[in-house]
Coordinates of C-alpha atoms and ligand atoms in Angstrom, one line a residue:
X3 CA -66.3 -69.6 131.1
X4 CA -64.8 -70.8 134.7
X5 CA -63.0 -68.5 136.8
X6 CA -61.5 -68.5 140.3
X7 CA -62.8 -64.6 141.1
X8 CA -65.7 -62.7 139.6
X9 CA -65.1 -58.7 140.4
X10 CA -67.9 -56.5 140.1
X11 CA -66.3 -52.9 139.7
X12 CA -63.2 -51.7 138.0
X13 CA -62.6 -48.9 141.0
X14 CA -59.9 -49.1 143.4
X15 CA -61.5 -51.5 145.4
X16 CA -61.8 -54.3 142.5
X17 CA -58.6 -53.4 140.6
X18 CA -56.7 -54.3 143.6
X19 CA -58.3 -57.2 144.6
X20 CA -58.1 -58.0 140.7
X21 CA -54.2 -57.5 141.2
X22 CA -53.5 -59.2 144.5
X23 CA -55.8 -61.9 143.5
X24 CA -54.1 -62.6 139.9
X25 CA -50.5 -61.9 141.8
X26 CA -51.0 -64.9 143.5
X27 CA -52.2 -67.1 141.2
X28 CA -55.9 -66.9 140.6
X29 CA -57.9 -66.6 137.4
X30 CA -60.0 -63.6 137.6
X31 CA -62.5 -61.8 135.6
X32 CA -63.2 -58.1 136.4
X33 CA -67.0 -56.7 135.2
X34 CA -67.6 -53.2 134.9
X35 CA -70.9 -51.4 133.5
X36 CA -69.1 -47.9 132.8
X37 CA -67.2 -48.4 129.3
X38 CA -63.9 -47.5 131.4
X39 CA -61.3 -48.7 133.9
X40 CA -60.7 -46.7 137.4
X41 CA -64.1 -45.9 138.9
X42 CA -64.3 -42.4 139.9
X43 CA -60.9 -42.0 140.1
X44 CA -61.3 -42.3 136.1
X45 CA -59.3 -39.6 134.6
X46 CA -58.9 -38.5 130.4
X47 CA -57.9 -35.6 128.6
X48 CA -60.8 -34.0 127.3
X49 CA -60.6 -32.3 123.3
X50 CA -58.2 -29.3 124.7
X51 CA -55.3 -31.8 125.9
X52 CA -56.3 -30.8 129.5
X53 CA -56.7 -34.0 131.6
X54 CA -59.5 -33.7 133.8
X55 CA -61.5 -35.9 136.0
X56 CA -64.7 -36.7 135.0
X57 CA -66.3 -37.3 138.3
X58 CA -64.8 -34.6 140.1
X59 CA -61.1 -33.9 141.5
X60 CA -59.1 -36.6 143.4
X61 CA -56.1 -35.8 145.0
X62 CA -54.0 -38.7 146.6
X63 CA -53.7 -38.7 150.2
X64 CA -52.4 -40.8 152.8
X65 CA -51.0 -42.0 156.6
X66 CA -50.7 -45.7 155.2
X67 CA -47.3 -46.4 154.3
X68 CA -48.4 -50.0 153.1
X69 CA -50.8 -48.3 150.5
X70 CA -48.7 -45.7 149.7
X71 CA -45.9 -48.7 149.0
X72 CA -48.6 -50.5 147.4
X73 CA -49.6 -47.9 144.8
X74 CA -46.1 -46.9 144.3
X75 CA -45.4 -50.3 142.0
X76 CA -47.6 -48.9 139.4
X77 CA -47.3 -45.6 139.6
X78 CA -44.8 -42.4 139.9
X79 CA -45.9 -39.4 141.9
X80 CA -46.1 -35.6 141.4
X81 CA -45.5 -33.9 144.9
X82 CA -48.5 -31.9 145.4
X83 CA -50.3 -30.3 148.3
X84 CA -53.8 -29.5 147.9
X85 CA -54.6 -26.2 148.6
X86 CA -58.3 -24.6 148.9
X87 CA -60.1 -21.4 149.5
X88 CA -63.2 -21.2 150.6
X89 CA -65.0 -17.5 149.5
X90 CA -66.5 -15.7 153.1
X91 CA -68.0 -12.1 152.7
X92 CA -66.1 -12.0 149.6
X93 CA -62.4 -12.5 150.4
X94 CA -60.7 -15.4 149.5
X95 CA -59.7 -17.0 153.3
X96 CA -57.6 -20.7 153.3
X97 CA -59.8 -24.0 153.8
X98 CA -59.7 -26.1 156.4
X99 CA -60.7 -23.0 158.5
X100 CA -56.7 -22.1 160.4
X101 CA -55.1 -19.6 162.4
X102 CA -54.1 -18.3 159.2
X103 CA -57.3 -17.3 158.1
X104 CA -58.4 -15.9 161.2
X105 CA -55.7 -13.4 160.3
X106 CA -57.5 -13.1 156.5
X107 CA -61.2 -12.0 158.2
X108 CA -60.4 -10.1 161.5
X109 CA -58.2 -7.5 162.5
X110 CA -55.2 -8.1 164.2
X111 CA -56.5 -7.4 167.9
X112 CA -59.2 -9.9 167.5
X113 CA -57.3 -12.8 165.7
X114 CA -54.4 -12.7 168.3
X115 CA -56.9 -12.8 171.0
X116 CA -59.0 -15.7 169.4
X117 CA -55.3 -17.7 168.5
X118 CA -54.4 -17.3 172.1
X119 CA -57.5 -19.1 173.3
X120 CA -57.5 -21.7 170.9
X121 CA -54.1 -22.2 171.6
X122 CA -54.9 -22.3 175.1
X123 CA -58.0 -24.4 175.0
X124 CA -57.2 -26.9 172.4
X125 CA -53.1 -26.7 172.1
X126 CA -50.7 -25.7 169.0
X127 CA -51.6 -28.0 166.3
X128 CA -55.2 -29.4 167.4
X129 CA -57.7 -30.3 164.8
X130 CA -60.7 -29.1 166.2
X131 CA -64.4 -30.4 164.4
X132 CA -66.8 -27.9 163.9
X133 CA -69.6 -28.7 166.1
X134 CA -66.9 -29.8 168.9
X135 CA -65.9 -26.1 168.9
X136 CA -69.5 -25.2 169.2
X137 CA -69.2 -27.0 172.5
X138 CA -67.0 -24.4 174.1
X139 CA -68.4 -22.2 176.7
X140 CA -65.7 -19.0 176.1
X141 CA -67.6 -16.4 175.0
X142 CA -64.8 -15.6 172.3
X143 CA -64.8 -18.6 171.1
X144 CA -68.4 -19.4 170.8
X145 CA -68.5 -16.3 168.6
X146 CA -65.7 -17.8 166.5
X147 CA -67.5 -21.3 166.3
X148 CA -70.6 -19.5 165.4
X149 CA -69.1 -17.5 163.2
X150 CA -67.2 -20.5 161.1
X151 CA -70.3 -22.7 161.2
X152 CA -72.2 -20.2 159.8
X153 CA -69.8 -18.9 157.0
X154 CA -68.3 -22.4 156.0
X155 CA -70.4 -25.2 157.0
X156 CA -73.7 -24.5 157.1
X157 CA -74.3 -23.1 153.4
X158 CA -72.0 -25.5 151.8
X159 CA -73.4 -28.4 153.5
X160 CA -76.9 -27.9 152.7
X161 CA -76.1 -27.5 149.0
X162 CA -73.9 -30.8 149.3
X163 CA -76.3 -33.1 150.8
X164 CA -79.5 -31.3 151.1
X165 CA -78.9 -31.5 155.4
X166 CA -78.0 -29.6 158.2
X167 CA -74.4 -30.6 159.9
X168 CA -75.8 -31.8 162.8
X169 CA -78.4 -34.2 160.8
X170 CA -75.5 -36.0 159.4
X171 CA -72.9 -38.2 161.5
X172 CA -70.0 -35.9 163.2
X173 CA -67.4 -37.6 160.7
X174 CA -68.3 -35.5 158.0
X175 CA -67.9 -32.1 159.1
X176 CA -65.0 -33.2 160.7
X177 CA -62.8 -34.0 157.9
X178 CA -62.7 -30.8 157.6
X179 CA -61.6 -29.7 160.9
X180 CA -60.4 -26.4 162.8
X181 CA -56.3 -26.2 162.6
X182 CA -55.0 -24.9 165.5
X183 CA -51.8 -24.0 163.5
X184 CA -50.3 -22.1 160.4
X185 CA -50.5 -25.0 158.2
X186 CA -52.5 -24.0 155.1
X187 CA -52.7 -27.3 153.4
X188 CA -56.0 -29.2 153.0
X189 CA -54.6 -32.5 154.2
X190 CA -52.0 -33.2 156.7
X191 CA -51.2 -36.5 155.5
X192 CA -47.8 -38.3 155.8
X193 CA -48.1 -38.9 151.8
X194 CA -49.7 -36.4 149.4
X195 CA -49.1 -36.7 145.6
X196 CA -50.6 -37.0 142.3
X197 CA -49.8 -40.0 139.7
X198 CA -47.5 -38.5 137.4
X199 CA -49.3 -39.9 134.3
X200 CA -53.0 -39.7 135.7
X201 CA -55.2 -42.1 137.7
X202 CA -56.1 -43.9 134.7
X203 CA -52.7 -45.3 133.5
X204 CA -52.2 -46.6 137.0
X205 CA -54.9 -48.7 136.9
X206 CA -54.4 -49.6 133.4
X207 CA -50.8 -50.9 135.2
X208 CA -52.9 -52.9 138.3
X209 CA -55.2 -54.7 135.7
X210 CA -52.6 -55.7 133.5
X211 CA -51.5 -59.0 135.0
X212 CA -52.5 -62.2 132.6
X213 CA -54.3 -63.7 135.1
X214 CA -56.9 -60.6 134.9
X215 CA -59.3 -60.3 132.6
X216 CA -61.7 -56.7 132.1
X217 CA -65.2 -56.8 130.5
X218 CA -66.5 -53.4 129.8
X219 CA -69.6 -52.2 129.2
X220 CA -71.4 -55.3 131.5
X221 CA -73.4 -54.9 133.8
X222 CA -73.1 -57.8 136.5
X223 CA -76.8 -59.0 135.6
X224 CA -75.9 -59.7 132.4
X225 CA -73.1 -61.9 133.1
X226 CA -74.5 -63.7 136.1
X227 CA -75.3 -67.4 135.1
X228 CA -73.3 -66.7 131.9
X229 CA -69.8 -67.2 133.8
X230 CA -68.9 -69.6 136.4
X231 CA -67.1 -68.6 139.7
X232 CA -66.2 -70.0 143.0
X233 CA -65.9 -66.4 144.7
X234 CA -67.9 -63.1 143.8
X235 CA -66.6 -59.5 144.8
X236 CA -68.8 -56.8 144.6
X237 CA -68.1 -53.6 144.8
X238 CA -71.0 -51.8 143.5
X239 CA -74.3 -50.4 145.7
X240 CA -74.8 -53.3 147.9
X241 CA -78.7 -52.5 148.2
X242 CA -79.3 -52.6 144.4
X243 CA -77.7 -56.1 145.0
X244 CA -80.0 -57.0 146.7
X245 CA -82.7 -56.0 144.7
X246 CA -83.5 -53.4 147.7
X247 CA -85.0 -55.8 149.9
X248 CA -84.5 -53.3 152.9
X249 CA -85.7 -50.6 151.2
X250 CA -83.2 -48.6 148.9
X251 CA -80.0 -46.6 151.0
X252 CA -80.0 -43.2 149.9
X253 CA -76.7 -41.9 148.0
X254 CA -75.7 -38.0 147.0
X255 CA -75.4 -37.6 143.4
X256 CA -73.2 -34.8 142.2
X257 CA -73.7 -32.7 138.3
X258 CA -70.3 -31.3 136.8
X259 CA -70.2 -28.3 134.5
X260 CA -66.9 -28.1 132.4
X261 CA -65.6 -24.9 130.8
X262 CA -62.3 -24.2 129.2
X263 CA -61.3 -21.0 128.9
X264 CA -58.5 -18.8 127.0
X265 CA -56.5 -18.5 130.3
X266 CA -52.9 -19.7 131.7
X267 CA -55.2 -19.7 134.7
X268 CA -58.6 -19.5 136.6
X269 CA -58.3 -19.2 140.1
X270 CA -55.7 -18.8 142.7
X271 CA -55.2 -22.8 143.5
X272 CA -56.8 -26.2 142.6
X273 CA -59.9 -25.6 144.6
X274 CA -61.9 -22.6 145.3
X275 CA -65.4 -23.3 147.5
X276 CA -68.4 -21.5 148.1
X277 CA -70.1 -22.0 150.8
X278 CA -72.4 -18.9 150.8
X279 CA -73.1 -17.7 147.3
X280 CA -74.1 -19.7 143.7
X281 CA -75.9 -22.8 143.3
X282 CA -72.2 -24.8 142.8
X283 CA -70.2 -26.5 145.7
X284 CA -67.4 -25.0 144.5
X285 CA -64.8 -24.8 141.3
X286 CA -61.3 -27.3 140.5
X287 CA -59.4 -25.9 137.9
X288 CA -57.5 -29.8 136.7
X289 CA -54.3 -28.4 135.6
X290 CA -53.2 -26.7 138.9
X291 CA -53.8 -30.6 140.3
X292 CA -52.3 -32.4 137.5
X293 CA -49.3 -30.0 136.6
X294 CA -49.8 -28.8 132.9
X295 CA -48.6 -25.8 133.8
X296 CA -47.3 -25.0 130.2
X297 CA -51.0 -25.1 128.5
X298 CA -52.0 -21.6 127.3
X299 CA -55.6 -22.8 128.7
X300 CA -57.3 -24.2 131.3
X301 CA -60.1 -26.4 132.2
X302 CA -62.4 -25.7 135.4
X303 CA -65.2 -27.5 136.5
X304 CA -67.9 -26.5 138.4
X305 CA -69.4 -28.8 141.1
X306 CA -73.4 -29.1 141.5
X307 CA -74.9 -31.6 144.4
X308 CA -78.5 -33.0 143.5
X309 CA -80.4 -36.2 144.5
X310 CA -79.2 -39.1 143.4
X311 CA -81.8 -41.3 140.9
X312 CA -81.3 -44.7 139.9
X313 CA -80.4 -44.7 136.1
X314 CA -80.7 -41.1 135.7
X315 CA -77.1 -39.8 137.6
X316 CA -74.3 -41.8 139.6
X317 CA -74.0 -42.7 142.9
X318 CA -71.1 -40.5 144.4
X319 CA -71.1 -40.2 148.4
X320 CA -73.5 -42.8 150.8
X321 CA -74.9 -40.8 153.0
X322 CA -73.5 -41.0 156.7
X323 CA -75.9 -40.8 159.3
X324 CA -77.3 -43.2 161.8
X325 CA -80.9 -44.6 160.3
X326 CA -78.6 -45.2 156.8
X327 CA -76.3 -47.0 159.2
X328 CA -78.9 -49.1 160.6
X329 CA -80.1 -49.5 156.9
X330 CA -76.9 -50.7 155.5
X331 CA -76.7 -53.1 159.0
X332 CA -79.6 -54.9 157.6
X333 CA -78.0 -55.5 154.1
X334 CA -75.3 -56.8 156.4
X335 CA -77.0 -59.3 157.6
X336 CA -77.9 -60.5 154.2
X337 CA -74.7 -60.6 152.7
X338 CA -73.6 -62.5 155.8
X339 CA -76.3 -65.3 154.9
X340 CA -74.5 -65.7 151.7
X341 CA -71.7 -68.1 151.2
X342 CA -68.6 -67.0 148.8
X343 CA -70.0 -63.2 148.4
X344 CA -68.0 -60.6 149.2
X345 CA -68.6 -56.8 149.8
X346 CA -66.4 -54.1 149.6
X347 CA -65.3 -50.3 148.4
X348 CA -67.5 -47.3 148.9
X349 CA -70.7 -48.8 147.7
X350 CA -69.9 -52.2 148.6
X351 CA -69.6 -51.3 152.2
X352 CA -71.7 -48.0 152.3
X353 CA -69.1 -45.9 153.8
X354 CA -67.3 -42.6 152.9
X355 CA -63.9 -43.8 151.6
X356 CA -61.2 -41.7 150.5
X357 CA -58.9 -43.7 147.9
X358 CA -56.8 -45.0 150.2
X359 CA -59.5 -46.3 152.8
X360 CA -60.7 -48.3 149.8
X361 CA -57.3 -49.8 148.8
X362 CA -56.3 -50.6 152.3
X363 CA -59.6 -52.4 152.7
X364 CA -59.1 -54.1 149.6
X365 CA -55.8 -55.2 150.5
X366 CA -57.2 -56.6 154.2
X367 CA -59.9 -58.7 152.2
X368 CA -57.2 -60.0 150.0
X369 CA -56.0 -61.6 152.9
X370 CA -59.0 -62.6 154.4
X371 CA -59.5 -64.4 151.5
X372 CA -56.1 -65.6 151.2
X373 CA -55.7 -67.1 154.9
X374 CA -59.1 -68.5 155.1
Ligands
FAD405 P1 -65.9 -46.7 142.7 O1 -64.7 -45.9 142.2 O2 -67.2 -46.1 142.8 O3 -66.0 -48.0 141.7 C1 -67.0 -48.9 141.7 C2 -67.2 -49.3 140.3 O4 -68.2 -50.4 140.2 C3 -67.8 -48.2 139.4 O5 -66.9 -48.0 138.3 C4 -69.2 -48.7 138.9 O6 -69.5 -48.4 137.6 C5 -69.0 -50.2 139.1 N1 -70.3 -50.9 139.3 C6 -71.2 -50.7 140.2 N2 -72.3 -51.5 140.1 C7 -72.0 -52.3 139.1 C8 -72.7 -53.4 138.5 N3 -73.9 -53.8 138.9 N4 -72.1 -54.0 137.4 C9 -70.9 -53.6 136.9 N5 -70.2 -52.6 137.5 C10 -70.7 -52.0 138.5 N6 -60.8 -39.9 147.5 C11 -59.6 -39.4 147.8 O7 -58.8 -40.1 148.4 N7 -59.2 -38.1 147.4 C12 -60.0 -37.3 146.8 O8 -59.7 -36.1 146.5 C13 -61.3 -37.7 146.4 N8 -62.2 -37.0 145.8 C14 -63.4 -37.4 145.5 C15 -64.3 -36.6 144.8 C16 -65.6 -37.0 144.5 C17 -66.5 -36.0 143.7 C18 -66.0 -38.3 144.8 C19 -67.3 -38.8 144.4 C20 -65.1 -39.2 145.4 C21 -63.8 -38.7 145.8 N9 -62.9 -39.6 146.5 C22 -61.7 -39.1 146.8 C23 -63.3 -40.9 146.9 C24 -62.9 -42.0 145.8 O9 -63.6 -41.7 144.6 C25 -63.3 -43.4 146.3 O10 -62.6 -43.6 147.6 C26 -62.9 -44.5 145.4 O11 -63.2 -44.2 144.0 C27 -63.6 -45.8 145.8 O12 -63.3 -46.8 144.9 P2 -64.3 -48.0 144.8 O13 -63.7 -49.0 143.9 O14 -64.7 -48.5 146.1 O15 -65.6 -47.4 144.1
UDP406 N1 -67.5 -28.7 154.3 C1 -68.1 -27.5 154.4 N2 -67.6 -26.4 153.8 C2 -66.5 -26.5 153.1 C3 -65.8 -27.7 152.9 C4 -66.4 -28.8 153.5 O1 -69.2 -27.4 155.0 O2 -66.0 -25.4 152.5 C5 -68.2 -29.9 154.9 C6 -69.3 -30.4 154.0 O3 -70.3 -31.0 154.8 C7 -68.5 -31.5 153.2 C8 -67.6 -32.1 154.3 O4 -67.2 -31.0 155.1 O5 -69.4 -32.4 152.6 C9 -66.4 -32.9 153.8 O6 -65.7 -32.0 152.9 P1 -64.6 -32.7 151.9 O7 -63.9 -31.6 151.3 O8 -63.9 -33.7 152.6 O9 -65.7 -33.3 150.8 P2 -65.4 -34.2 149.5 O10 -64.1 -33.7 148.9 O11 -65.4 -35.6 150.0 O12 -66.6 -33.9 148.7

């Protein structure tokens, strides 16, 4: 078998190279060692008729109009606005950390005071990182940095990757950032939606031009030398590509327990964390995401973080911080040495991608590999 593209990865990264690629002509065959389409994104209904994501809740975000145009061709959207709670000394407070749950913890005197300053110090509508607020030299607002770093951040960020916040790069914490406003929603992105028929049906609509071609159920290694190609993309963990030369990049894995329970609903929204108490991350219940509000019960799933093993769990989140980084530069240089190899998406390029980070980098190499 000759084609023009071998894809390794059925995620977002290699179903739209897999589309723009076939879109304009080339012959391309897509490999993928999960028996399944869509990556993580991968979403089914499980034996209750709830559909649920079976590597943990993704909710469509973005500021890209040109991936948001992009997805749109094979997909209609549910409006929805992720909403999350975080659980501090047992109330309920809204997550990322706003002026709107200073109101939930302190009492009136204390939260006006501490929204003046941070309106003052930062301006209506900052996002403010965690340890940049830790900067600060107010006394009242070092208490309130301590405070929030103590009661969101540190707790849940030792249970998610087994480090401190400081011991991994600043982007992390700070996607989660102070908001110097009212605005309770977890992202403030231009576009926020769900597909209205799932994740999964809008990839089975990417991959379904003629031109592409899916094997499931393959690892790459067992097709290489069997099929002939003039370009490889490959979007899985670019150190087990190379046979971790450099030594092996370390990766978070992540342990899902599902329960479905005899209840219209679970919890007060989508996403409920907990950063101080239990041994989970925190708890999605799928159908406040997905919309099935008319089921009489509901599907949860509780999120457990634990080191990730080769062939034993999955690679979910690299692990940003600066010796991974100069890590992953060496692999770099590898691929680099390598003519007609490519490497991109999450694992591909060892970096923290939301969806729409992937696509848009899918949809630059496309070009790079259309112009050159
Ligand atoms: P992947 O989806 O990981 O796809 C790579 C594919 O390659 C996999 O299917 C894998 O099986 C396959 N593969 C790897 N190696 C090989 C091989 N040797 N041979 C054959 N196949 C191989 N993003 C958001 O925007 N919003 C969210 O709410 C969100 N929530 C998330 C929650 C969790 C728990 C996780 C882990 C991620 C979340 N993301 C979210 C990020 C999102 O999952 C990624 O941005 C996206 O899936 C990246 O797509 P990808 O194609 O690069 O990688
Ligand atoms: N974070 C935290 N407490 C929370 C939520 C997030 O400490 O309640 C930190 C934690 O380090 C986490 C990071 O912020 O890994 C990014 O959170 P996000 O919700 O973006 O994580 P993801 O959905 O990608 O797992």
């Amino acid at each position: 078998m000759k084609v023009d593209y071998l894809i390794v990865g059925a995620g977002f990264t290699g179903a739209t190279l897999a589309e723009r690629l076939a879109s304009a002509g080339k012959r391309v065959l897509v490999v993928e060692r999960r028996d399944h389409i869509g990556g993580n994104a991968y979403d089914e209904m499980d034996s209750h008729g709830v559909l649920v994501h079976r590597y943990g809740p993704h909710i469509f975000h973005t500021n890209s109009q040109r991936v948001w145009d992009y997805l749109s061709r094979f997909t209609e959207w549910r409006p929805y606005y992720h909403r999350v709670r975080a659980v501090v000394e047992g109330k309920e407070i809204p997550l990322p950390f706003s002026l709107a749950s200073l109101r939930a913890l302190f009492s009136p005197r204390l939260a006006d005071r501490l929204e003046e300053k941070l309106i003052a110090q930062y301006g209506y509508g900052a996002r403010v990182p965690i340890l940049k607020l830790r900067e600060t030299q107010d006394p009242d607002l070092r208490f309130l940095a301590d405070y929030v770093y103590r009661n969101v951040f540190e707790g849940y960020t030792l249970k998610q990757w087994g480090l401190r916040p400081e011991e991994l790069s600043p982007t992390v914490t700070a996607r989660v950032p102070i908001l110097v406003s009212y605005d309770t929603r977890y992202f403030q992105d231009t576009y926020q939606a769900m597909p209205k028929e799932g994740y999964t049906a809008l990839f089975r609509r990417m991959l379904s031009h003629p031109g592409i071609k899916v094997l499931l159920g393959a690892d790459w290694k067992e097709v290489e030398g069997e099929v002939r190609f003039d370009r490889l993309i490959f979007t899985g963990p670019i150190d087990e590509f190379f046979g971790y030369l450099h030594g092996a990049l370390p990766y978070r894995s992540l342990r899902f327990h599902m329960e479905t329970l005899r209840l219209p609903f679970f919890q007060s929204v989508a996403q409920v964390n907990y950063p101080n108490e239990h041994a989970y991350t925190r708890i999605t219940e799928f159908k406040r995401l997905t919309g099935q509000d008319y089921l009489p019960h509901t599907t949860v799933a509780f999120e457990y973080s634990e080191a990730y093993e080769p062939g034993r769990n999955e690679p979910y989140y690299p692990v940003p911080k600066d010796e991974n980084e100069a890590r992953y530069r060496k692999y770099l240089e590898e691929a680099r040495k390598l003519k007609s190899v490519y490497f991109a998406g999450r694992l591909g390029d060892y970096r923290y991608y939301n969806m729409d980070q992937a696509v848009a980098r899918a949809l630059k190499l496309f070009e790079e590999l259309t112009h050159a």
